[in-house]
Coordinates of C-alpha atoms and ligand atoms in Angstrom, one line a residue:
X1 CA -26.7 -0.4 -25.9
X2 CA -27.1 -1.5 -29.5
X3 CA -27.8 -5.2 -30.2
X4 CA -24.8 -7.1 -31.6
X5 CA -24.8 -7.0 -35.4
X6 CA -24.3 -10.7 -35.6
X7 CA -27.3 -11.4 -33.4
X8 CA -29.7 -9.4 -35.5
X9 CA -32.4 -11.4 -37.4
X10 CA -31.4 -9.9 -40.7
X11 CA -27.8 -10.8 -40.3
X12 CA -28.8 -14.4 -39.4
X13 CA -31.1 -14.5 -42.4
X14 CA -28.3 -13.2 -44.6
X15 CA -26.0 -15.9 -43.3
X16 CA -28.4 -18.7 -44.3
X17 CA -29.1 -17.0 -47.6
X18 CA -25.3 -16.7 -48.2
X19 CA -25.0 -20.5 -47.7
X20 CA -27.6 -21.0 -50.4
X21 CA -26.2 -18.7 -53.0
X22 CA -22.5 -18.6 -52.4
X23 CA -21.8 -21.1 -55.2
X24 CA -24.3 -19.6 -57.7
X25 CA -22.5 -18.2 -60.7
X26 CA -23.2 -14.9 -62.4
X27 CA -23.5 -16.9 -65.6
X28 CA -26.5 -18.8 -64.2
X29 CA -28.0 -15.7 -62.6
X30 CA -27.9 -13.9 -66.0
X31 CA -29.1 -17.0 -67.9
X32 CA -32.0 -17.4 -65.5
X33 CA -33.2 -13.8 -65.9
X34 CA -33.1 -12.1 -69.2
X35 CA -33.9 -8.7 -67.6
X36 CA -31.3 -8.9 -64.9
X37 CA -29.2 -6.2 -66.6
X38 CA -32.2 -3.8 -66.3
X39 CA -33.4 -5.0 -62.9
X40 CA -30.3 -4.2 -61.0
X41 CA -29.8 -0.7 -62.2
X42 CA -30.4 2.6 -60.5
X43 CA -30.5 5.8 -62.6
X44 CA -30.6 8.9 -60.5
X45 CA -28.9 12.3 -60.3
X46 CA -27.5 11.5 -63.8
X47 CA -25.6 8.5 -62.6
X48 CA -26.2 5.1 -64.2
X49 CA -25.3 2.6 -61.6
X50 CA -25.3 -1.0 -62.8
X51 CA -25.0 -3.5 -60.0
X52 CA -26.3 -6.5 -61.9
X53 CA -22.8 -8.1 -62.0
X54 CA -22.9 -8.8 -58.3
X55 CA -23.4 -12.2 -56.7
X56 CA -26.8 -11.2 -55.5
X57 CA -30.5 -11.9 -56.1
X58 CA -33.5 -9.7 -55.2
X59 CA -33.6 -11.6 -52.0
X60 CA -30.0 -10.6 -51.2
X61 CA -30.9 -6.9 -51.6
X62 CA -34.1 -7.3 -49.6
X63 CA -32.2 -8.9 -46.7
X64 CA -29.4 -6.3 -46.9
X65 CA -32.0 -3.5 -46.9
X66 CA -33.7 -5.2 -43.9
X67 CA -30.3 -5.2 -42.2
X68 CA -29.9 -1.5 -42.8
X69 CA -33.4 -0.9 -41.3
X70 CA -32.7 -3.0 -38.3
X71 CA -29.5 -1.1 -37.7
X72 CA -31.4 2.2 -37.7
X73 CA -29.9 3.6 -40.9
X74 CA -32.9 5.9 -41.5
X75 CA -32.7 7.5 -38.0
X76 CA -29.0 7.8 -38.3
X77 CA -29.3 9.6 -41.7
X78 CA -31.8 12.0 -40.1
X79 CA -29.5 12.6 -37.1
X80 CA -26.5 13.4 -39.4
X81 CA -28.4 15.8 -41.6
X82 CA -30.0 17.6 -38.7
X83 CA -26.7 18.3 -37.0
X84 CA -27.0 15.9 -34.0
X85 CA -23.7 15.1 -32.4
X86 CA -23.3 11.7 -33.9
X87 CA -19.5 11.7 -33.7
X88 CA -19.9 10.6 -30.1
X89 CA -16.3 10.0 -29.3
X90 CA -15.5 13.6 -30.1
X91 CA -18.9 15.0 -29.1
X92 CA -19.3 16.7 -32.5
X93 CA -21.9 17.1 -35.2
X94 CA -21.1 15.7 -38.6
X95 CA -22.3 18.3 -41.1
X96 CA -20.3 18.1 -44.3
X97 CA -23.7 18.1 -45.9
X98 CA -24.2 21.7 -44.6
X99 CA -21.1 22.8 -46.7
X100 CA -23.2 22.3 -49.8
X101 CA -26.6 23.2 -48.6
X102 CA -28.1 25.9 -50.8
X103 CA -28.2 29.5 -49.5
X104 CA -31.3 30.0 -47.4
X105 CA -31.4 26.5 -46.0
X106 CA -31.5 26.2 -42.2
X107 CA -29.3 23.8 -40.2
X108 CA -29.0 24.7 -36.6
X109 CA -26.0 23.7 -34.5
X110 CA -25.7 25.2 -30.9
X111 CA -28.4 27.7 -31.7
X112 CA -26.7 29.0 -34.9
X113 CA -27.7 28.5 -38.5
X114 CA -24.5 27.1 -39.9
X115 CA -25.6 27.6 -43.5
X116 CA -25.3 31.3 -43.1
X117 CA -21.7 31.0 -41.9
X118 CA -20.9 28.5 -44.7
X119 CA -22.1 31.0 -47.4
X120 CA -20.3 33.9 -45.9
X121 CA -17.0 32.0 -46.1
X122 CA -17.9 30.9 -49.6
X123 CA -18.4 34.6 -50.5
X124 CA -15.1 35.5 -49.0
X125 CA -13.4 32.7 -50.9
X126 CA -15.1 33.9 -54.1
X127 CA -13.7 37.4 -53.7
X128 CA -10.2 36.1 -53.0
X129 CA -10.2 33.5 -55.8
X130 CA -11.4 36.1 -58.3
X131 CA -8.8 38.6 -57.3
X132 CA -6.0 36.0 -57.7
X133 CA -7.5 34.7 -61.0
X134 CA -7.8 38.2 -62.4
X135 CA -4.2 39.1 -61.4
X136 CA -5.5 41.7 -59.0
X137 CA -4.0 40.1 -55.9
X138 CA -0.5 41.4 -56.1
X139 CA 2.6 40.0 -54.4
X140 CA 4.8 42.2 -52.3
X141 CA 6.8 43.6 -55.2
X142 CA 3.6 44.3 -57.2
X143 CA 3.6 41.3 -59.5
X144 CA 0.5 39.2 -59.9
X145 CA 0.4 35.7 -58.4
X146 CA 1.1 32.9 -60.9
X147 CA 1.9 30.0 -58.5
X148 CA -0.3 28.7 -55.8
X149 CA 1.2 26.2 -53.3
X150 CA -1.2 24.4 -50.9
X151 CA 0.5 23.2 -47.8
X152 CA -1.5 20.7 -45.9
X153 CA -1.7 17.0 -45.2
X154 CA -4.3 14.2 -44.9
X155 CA -7.7 15.8 -45.2
X156 CA -6.2 19.1 -45.9
X157 CA -4.3 17.8 -48.9
X158 CA -5.8 14.8 -50.5
X159 CA -9.1 16.5 -51.4
X160 CA -7.4 19.5 -53.0
X161 CA -4.9 17.4 -54.9
X162 CA -7.6 15.0 -56.2
X163 CA -10.0 17.8 -57.1
X164 CA -7.2 19.8 -58.9
X165 CA -6.2 16.7 -60.9
X166 CA -9.8 15.7 -61.6
X167 CA -10.8 19.2 -62.8
X168 CA -7.6 20.3 -64.4
X169 CA -9.5 20.6 -67.7
X170 CA -11.4 23.5 -66.1
X171 CA -8.4 25.2 -64.5
X172 CA -7.1 28.6 -65.4
X173 CA -4.0 27.5 -67.3
X174 CA -1.8 30.5 -66.6
X175 CA -1.7 29.6 -63.0
X176 CA 0.5 26.8 -61.6
X177 CA -0.7 24.7 -58.7
X178 CA 1.5 22.6 -56.4
X179 CA 0.6 20.6 -53.3
X180 CA 3.1 20.0 -50.5
X181 CA 2.1 17.6 -47.8
X182 CA 5.0 15.3 -46.7
X183 CA 7.3 16.2 -43.9
X184 CA 10.0 14.8 -46.2
X185 CA 11.9 17.9 -47.3
X186 CA 12.0 16.6 -50.8
X187 CA 8.4 17.4 -51.2
X188 CA 8.7 21.2 -50.5
X189 CA 12.1 21.4 -52.2
X190 CA 10.8 20.1 -55.5
X191 CA 7.6 22.1 -55.2
X192 CA 9.3 25.5 -55.0
X193 CA 12.5 24.7 -57.0
X194 CA 11.4 26.5 -60.2
X195 CA 9.1 29.1 -58.6
X196 CA 9.6 32.8 -58.3
X197 CA 8.9 34.0 -54.8
X198 CA 7.4 37.3 -56.0
X199 CA 4.7 35.4 -57.9
X200 CA 4.0 32.7 -55.3
X201 CA 1.1 32.4 -52.9
X202 CA 1.2 29.8 -50.1
X203 CA -2.2 28.5 -48.8
X204 CA -1.5 27.0 -45.4
X205 CA -4.4 24.6 -45.0
X206 CA -4.7 23.1 -41.5
X207 CA -7.9 22.7 -39.5
X208 CA -5.9 22.7 -36.2
X209 CA -2.9 24.8 -37.4
X210 CA -0.7 22.6 -35.2
X211 CA 0.0 19.6 -37.4
X212 CA 3.7 18.9 -37.4
X213 CA 4.1 18.3 -41.1
X214 CA 2.1 21.3 -42.2
X215 CA 3.6 23.8 -39.7
X216 CA 7.1 22.6 -40.4
X217 CA 6.6 23.0 -44.2
X218 CA 4.8 26.4 -43.7
X219 CA 7.7 27.7 -41.6
X220 CA 10.2 26.5 -44.1
X221 CA 8.2 28.1 -46.9
X222 CA 8.2 31.4 -45.0
X223 CA 12.0 31.2 -44.6
X224 CA 12.2 30.5 -48.4
X225 CA 10.1 33.5 -49.1
X226 CA 12.0 35.8 -46.7
X227 CA 15.3 34.7 -48.1
X228 CA 14.1 36.1 -51.5
X229 CA 11.8 39.0 -50.6
X230 CA 13.6 40.0 -47.3
X231 CA 10.8 42.0 -45.7
X232 CA 8.5 40.5 -43.1
X233 CA 5.8 42.6 -44.7
X234 CA 5.9 40.3 -47.7
X235 CA 4.3 37.5 -45.6
X236 CA 0.8 39.1 -45.7
X237 CA 0.8 39.2 -49.5
X238 CA 2.2 35.7 -50.0
X239 CA 0.5 33.6 -47.2
X240 CA -3.1 32.9 -46.5
X241 CA -4.6 30.4 -44.2
X242 CA -7.5 27.9 -44.1
X243 CA -8.1 26.9 -40.6
X244 CA -10.4 26.8 -37.6
X245 CA -7.7 28.2 -35.3
X246 CA -7.5 32.0 -35.5
X247 CA -5.0 32.3 -32.6
X248 CA -2.4 30.0 -34.2
X249 CA -2.9 31.6 -37.6
X250 CA -2.2 35.1 -36.3
X251 CA 0.7 33.7 -34.2
X252 CA 2.2 32.5 -37.5
X253 CA 2.1 36.0 -38.9
X254 CA -0.8 35.6 -41.3
X255 CA -3.3 38.4 -41.2
X256 CA -6.6 36.9 -40.0
X257 CA -8.3 38.9 -42.7
X258 CA -6.7 36.5 -45.0
X259 CA -7.9 33.5 -43.1
X260 CA -10.7 31.3 -44.4
X261 CA -12.6 29.5 -41.7
X262 CA -14.4 26.3 -41.2
X263 CA -15.8 24.5 -38.2
X264 CA -15.3 21.5 -35.9
X265 CA -18.2 19.7 -37.5
X266 CA -16.3 19.3 -40.7
X267 CA -14.0 16.2 -40.5
X268 CA -10.7 16.6 -42.3
X269 CA -11.5 13.9 -44.9
X270 CA -14.9 15.4 -45.4
X271 CA -13.6 18.9 -46.0
X272 CA -12.7 19.3 -49.7
X273 CA -15.8 21.3 -50.3
X274 CA -15.1 23.7 -47.3
X275 CA -12.5 26.4 -47.4
X276 CA -10.0 23.6 -47.6
X277 CA -11.1 23.7 -51.3
X278 CA -9.7 27.3 -51.7
X279 CA -7.0 26.1 -54.1
X280 CA -9.7 24.2 -56.1
X281 CA -11.8 27.4 -56.3
X282 CA -8.8 29.4 -57.5
X283 CA -8.0 26.8 -60.1
X284 CA -11.5 26.2 -61.5
X285 CA -13.2 29.5 -60.6
X286 CA -16.1 30.2 -58.3
X287 CA -18.8 29.2 -60.8
X288 CA -17.3 25.8 -61.3
X289 CA -16.8 25.4 -57.5
X290 CA -20.5 26.2 -56.9
X291 CA -21.4 23.7 -59.6
X292 CA -19.4 21.1 -57.7
X293 CA -21.2 22.0 -54.5
X294 CA -24.5 21.6 -56.3
X295 CA -23.4 18.1 -57.4
X296 CA -22.6 17.2 -53.8
X297 CA -26.0 18.5 -52.7
X298 CA -27.9 16.6 -55.4
X299 CA -26.3 13.4 -54.0
X300 CA -27.1 14.4 -50.5
X301 CA -30.7 14.8 -51.4
X302 CA -30.7 11.5 -53.2
X303 CA -29.2 9.8 -50.1
X304 CA -31.5 11.6 -47.7
X305 CA -34.8 11.0 -49.5
X306 CA -34.6 7.9 -51.7
X307 CA -35.9 4.6 -50.4
X308 CA -33.0 2.3 -49.6
X309 CA -33.8 -0.1 -52.4
X310 CA -33.2 2.7 -55.0
X311 CA -30.6 4.6 -53.0
X312 CA -27.1 4.4 -54.7
X313 CA -24.9 5.0 -51.7
X314 CA -27.0 2.7 -49.5
X315 CA -26.8 -0.1 -52.1
X316 CA -23.1 0.4 -52.6
X317 CA -22.4 0.4 -48.8
X318 CA -24.5 -2.8 -48.3
X319 CA -22.8 -4.6 -51.2
X320 CA -19.5 -3.8 -49.6
X321 CA -20.8 -5.4 -46.4
X322 CA -22.0 -8.4 -48.3
X323 CA -18.5 -9.1 -49.7
X324 CA -16.5 -8.2 -46.7
X325 CA -18.5 -10.0 -44.1
X326 CA -19.9 -13.0 -46.0
X327 CA -17.5 -13.6 -48.9
X328 CA -14.6 -12.6 -46.7
X329 CA -13.3 -10.1 -49.3
X330 CA -10.5 -7.9 -47.9
X331 CA -10.2 -5.3 -50.5
X332 CA -12.2 -3.1 -52.9
X333 CA -10.7 -1.9 -56.2
X334 CA -11.7 1.5 -57.6
X335 CA -10.9 1.7 -61.3
X336 CA -11.7 5.0 -62.9
X337 CA -11.7 5.0 -66.7
X338 CA -10.8 8.6 -66.9
X339 CA -7.2 9.7 -66.5
X340 CA -8.3 12.9 -64.7
X341 CA -9.4 10.7 -61.8
X342 CA -6.0 9.3 -61.2
X343 CA -5.9 10.5 -57.6
X344 CA -9.4 9.5 -56.9
X345 CA -8.5 6.1 -55.5
X346 CA -5.9 7.7 -53.2
X347 CA -8.5 10.2 -52.0
X348 CA -10.9 7.4 -51.3
X349 CA -8.3 5.5 -49.3
X350 CA -8.5 8.1 -46.7
X351 CA -12.2 8.6 -46.9
X352 CA -13.0 4.9 -46.5
X353 CA -10.1 3.5 -44.5
X354 CA -9.7 6.3 -41.9
X355 CA -13.5 6.2 -41.5
X356 CA -14.3 2.5 -41.3
X357 CA -10.9 1.0 -40.4
X358 CA -12.1 0.3 -36.8
X359 CA -12.9 -2.8 -34.7
X360 CA -14.4 -1.1 -31.6
X361 CA -18.1 -0.4 -31.8
X362 CA -20.0 2.7 -30.4
X363 CA -20.6 0.8 -27.2
X364 CA -16.9 0.2 -26.7
X365 CA -16.9 -3.5 -27.5
X366 CA -14.9 -5.3 -30.1
X367 CA -16.6 -6.5 -33.3
X368 CA -16.9 -10.2 -34.1
X369 CA -17.1 -9.4 -37.8
X370 CA -14.9 -7.7 -40.4
X371 CA -15.2 -3.9 -41.1
X372 CA -13.6 -1.6 -43.6
X373 CA -12.0 -3.0 -46.7
X374 CA -8.7 -1.9 -48.1
X375 CA -9.4 0.5 -51.0
X376 CA -7.0 0.7 -53.8
X377 CA -6.9 1.3 -57.5
X378 CA -5.4 3.1 -60.5
X379 CA -7.0 4.4 -63.7
X380 CA -7.9 2.1 -66.5
X381 CA -6.6 1.1 -68.9
X382 CA -3.2 1.4 -67.1
X383 CA -4.2 -1.0 -64.4
X384 CA -5.1 -3.7 -67.0
X385 CA -1.5 -3.9 -67.9
X386 CA -0.4 -4.3 -64.4
X387 CA -2.5 -5.7 -61.5
X388 CA -5.7 -6.9 -63.2
X389 CA -4.1 -10.3 -63.6
X390 CA -4.7 -10.9 -59.9
X391 CA -8.3 -9.6 -60.0
X392 CA -9.0 -12.1 -62.9
X393 CA -7.1 -15.2 -61.9
X394 CA -5.8 -14.6 -58.3
X395 CA -7.0 -16.3 -55.2
X396 CA -8.8 -13.3 -53.6
X397 CA -12.2 -12.0 -54.4
X398 CA -11.9 -8.3 -55.2
X399 CA -15.1 -6.4 -55.9
X400 CA -14.4 -3.6 -58.4
X401 CA -16.0 -0.2 -59.0
X402 CA -15.6 0.8 -62.6
X403 CA -16.2 4.5 -63.2
X404 CA -16.6 5.9 -66.7
X405 CA -18.0 8.8 -68.7
X406 CA -19.8 8.7 -72.1
X407 CA -18.0 11.8 -73.4
X408 CA -14.3 12.6 -73.1
X409 CA -13.3 16.2 -72.2
X410 CA -10.6 15.8 -74.9
X411 CA -12.3 13.9 -77.7
X412 CA -9.4 12.6 -79.7
X413 CA -10.5 10.3 -82.5
X414 CA -10.8 6.6 -81.4
X415 CA -9.5 7.1 -77.8
X416 CA -12.8 7.3 -76.0
X417 CA -14.3 4.2 -77.8
X418 CA -11.1 2.2 -77.0
X419 CA -11.2 3.4 -73.4
X420 CA -14.8 2.6 -72.7
X421 CA -14.8 -0.7 -74.7
X422 CA -12.1 -1.8 -72.3
X423 CA -14.0 -0.7 -69.2
X424 CA -17.1 -2.6 -70.3
X425 CA -15.1 -5.6 -71.4
X426 CA -13.4 -5.9 -68.0
X427 CA -16.7 -6.1 -66.1
X428 CA -17.9 -8.7 -68.6
X429 CA -14.7 -10.8 -68.4
X430 CA -14.7 -10.7 -64.6
X431 CA -18.3 -11.8 -64.4
X432 CA -18.5 -14.5 -67.0
X433 CA -14.9 -15.6 -67.5
X434 CA -14.0 -18.3 -70.0
X435 CA -14.7 -21.9 -69.2
X436 CA -12.4 -24.9 -69.8
X437 CA -14.7 -26.1 -72.6
X438 CA -14.5 -22.7 -74.3
X439 CA -10.7 -22.7 -74.0
X440 CA -10.4 -26.2 -75.4
X441 CA -12.7 -25.4 -78.3
X442 CA -10.1 -22.8 -79.3
X443 CA -7.6 -25.6 -79.7
X444 CA -5.6 -24.9 -76.6
X445 CA -3.6 -27.9 -75.4
X446 CA -4.7 -29.7 -72.3
X447 CA -1.4 -28.6 -70.5
X448 CA -2.0 -25.0 -71.2
X449 CA -5.8 -24.9 -70.8
X450 CA -6.0 -24.5 -67.0
X451 CA -3.8 -21.4 -67.3
X452 CA -6.1 -19.9 -69.8
X453 CA -9.4 -20.5 -68.0
X454 CA -11.1 -17.6 -66.3
X455 CA -13.4 -18.9 -63.7
X456 CA -15.4 -15.6 -63.7
X457 CA -18.0 -14.9 -61.0
X458 CA -16.0 -11.9 -59.9
X459 CA -18.2 -9.0 -59.0
X460 CA -18.2 -5.4 -60.2
X461 CA -20.3 -2.3 -60.2
X462 CA -20.3 0.1 -63.1
X463 CA -20.9 3.8 -62.7
X464 CA -21.5 5.6 -65.9
X465 CA -22.0 9.4 -66.3
X466 CA -22.2 11.9 -69.1
X467 CA -18.9 13.8 -68.7
X468 CA -16.5 14.6 -66.0
X469 CA -17.7 18.0 -64.8
X470 CA -17.3 19.7 -61.4
X471 CA -20.9 18.7 -60.7
X472 CA -20.3 15.0 -61.3
X473 CA -17.1 15.1 -59.2
X474 CA -19.3 16.4 -56.4
X475 CA -21.8 13.7 -56.9
X476 CA -19.1 11.0 -57.0
X477 CA -17.4 12.1 -53.8
X478 CA -20.7 12.5 -51.9
X479 CA -21.8 9.1 -53.1
X480 CA -18.7 7.4 -51.5
X481 CA -19.1 9.6 -48.4
X482 CA -22.6 8.3 -47.9
X483 CA -21.7 4.7 -48.7
X484 CA -19.0 4.9 -46.0
X485 CA -21.6 6.3 -43.6
X486 CA -24.1 3.5 -44.4
X487 CA -21.4 0.9 -43.6
X488 CA -20.4 2.6 -40.4
X489 CA -24.0 2.6 -39.2
X490 CA -24.5 -1.1 -40.0
X491 CA -21.2 -2.0 -38.4
X492 CA -22.0 0.1 -35.3
X493 CA -18.7 2.0 -35.5
X494 CA -18.0 5.8 -35.6
X495 CA -16.8 6.7 -39.1
X496 CA -15.9 10.2 -38.0
X497 CA -13.0 9.9 -35.6
X498 CA -9.5 8.6 -36.3
X499 CA -7.9 7.7 -33.0
X500 CA -5.8 5.1 -34.7
X501 CA -3.5 7.7 -36.1
X502 CA -2.5 9.1 -32.7
X503 CA -0.1 6.6 -31.2
X504 CA 2.6 6.8 -33.9
X505 CA 2.6 10.6 -33.8
X506 CA 3.1 10.6 -30.0
X507 CA 6.0 8.1 -30.3
X508 CA 7.6 10.1 -33.1
X509 CA 7.6 13.2 -30.8
X510 CA 9.6 11.1 -28.2
X511 CA 12.0 9.9 -30.9
X512 CA 12.7 13.3 -32.4
X513 CA 14.8 14.6 -29.5
X514 CA 16.6 11.3 -29.4
X515 CA 17.7 11.8 -33.0
X516 CA 18.8 15.3 -32.2
X517 CA 20.8 14.5 -29.1
X518 CA 22.8 11.3 -29.2
X519 CA 23.5 11.5 -25.4
X520 CA 19.9 10.8 -24.6
X521 CA 19.4 7.3 -23.1
X522 CA 17.3 5.0 -25.3
X523 CA 14.7 3.0 -23.5
X524 CA 12.6 1.5 -26.3
X525 CA 12.6 -2.1 -27.2
X526 CA 15.8 -3.6 -28.7
X527 CA 14.6 -3.2 -32.3
X528 CA 13.6 0.4 -31.9
X529 CA 16.8 1.3 -30.0
X530 CA 18.9 -0.2 -32.8
X531 CA 17.0 1.5 -35.6
X532 CA 17.7 4.8 -33.8
X533 CA 21.4 3.9 -33.4
X534 CA 21.6 3.0 -37.0
X535 CA 20.2 6.3 -38.1
X536 CA 22.5 8.2 -35.8
X537 CA 25.4 6.3 -37.5
Ligands
G6Q601 C1 -8.9 13.5 -41.5 C2 -7.9 13.6 -40.5 C3 -6.5 14.0 -40.9 C4 -6.3 15.5 -40.9 C5 -4.8 15.8 -41.0 C6 -4.5 17.3 -41.1 O1 -10.1 13.2 -41.4 O2 -8.4 14.3 -39.4 O3 -6.1 13.5 -42.1 O4 -7.0 16.1 -42.0 O5 -4.2 15.3 -39.9 O6 -5.0 18.0 -40.0 P1 -5.0 19.5 -40.0 O7 -6.0 20.0 -41.0 O8 -5.5 19.9 -38.6 O9 -3.6 20.0 -40.2

């Protein structure tokens, strides 16, 4: 049994250190060290990671790194990369890193080299993606496919949507992409409203191929298609599947030749670079998809091999712990200054919160410390005109991740300078604020002055890269994946299961027949019974 986190020497040392520095301001930290802006920077894999605007000293980092060592992070990283079954509650290996391992690498799971299988699926995806992109994959009536509709939810949706939006610049523009996830019929209805069935391909993406939402949407999509193309034979030309469940796929009527597989060692929220990324590959093309995988892999190598003090995901993960467990921060804002990354915060919500939103440790006991933060965010500068007020002057401490690129993919005159000036200014304003004296010097009245003061001392990281490419998207995603893992290891929880999503699903399955047959006796609590009665009308 692992020692309790809060009993570990590094934790106790961090606690005393926190008492010493909790009131120290970023103004004084910067004033006392002219080179602070250079000292707390990591440049690796093409990412410029500035973490100098955090409420830390070199001692903080030393202690956090010591904590990671005491908690066995190095051994855990080895265990993950080598395919040990570290997802102990589900007895599975956790090998999303194998999805981007270069051809020829060897990673053995149950006596099989999984990298060989990964590349054979990638090759099958490549052939298929090329045939759709070139117009060679014909629909049932002989017309080429123009519309691709991915049907999936959670991990089988958020990655594909985010990647499509993030890499839209690279997409083949004569193809239309839609993503249907919600069981709410409005989602599917709107997605297909203006599409011609003859030119539409549905990708049913579901690891299990039993998920209520996805299977309900897929069956409805099949009905929609059959109402228009009539023949059952059309299904094979208009439906393909991404799944681990061959039996269910063929039961649905999809030819398993048109099924793209993956494996139980790929968690849903870690699967956008598996066959779940088929829509991404069709959109951006195989070369760009491989470039994205290479970006993932570069970050894997960085995480695997770099000493913790210079390791971007390790430092990110540890800084998160510093704020959540010591400063009592509850949330983390992710603020991309690139509009293409508009779905990135939503994607990260699943990655981070489904992974580390847990209070039971690997040995089955409850934590006596906080774990996963609430992740949220919107692209800049939009967020500045909305919720940044609370980050600057509200009562909660909200660490921010600013993400920006030196070059725009659409370099309109002025826009990029204005965008990036704003990103840099936000980090500066949050850190250093504006004192009462400064406000008064501007001639502001005593009555108004308190409202115009920015206390500052609000922490942020800045991630700067050259340009939003498929490769950088891969690096960014892998960076957060590994930061999440770092935190999970320190907290002693399993970031790879999601048992907290089960109960609601089970209860819904009991309520469904009650909504369909009003004679059924209701034996829930009085609130639930009345909600059902209200719905039944
Ligand atoms: C992610 C979760 C979850 C899953 C969906 C879809 O880590 O496991 O979000 O991806 O429930 O599951 P299927 O792919 O099996 O339909």
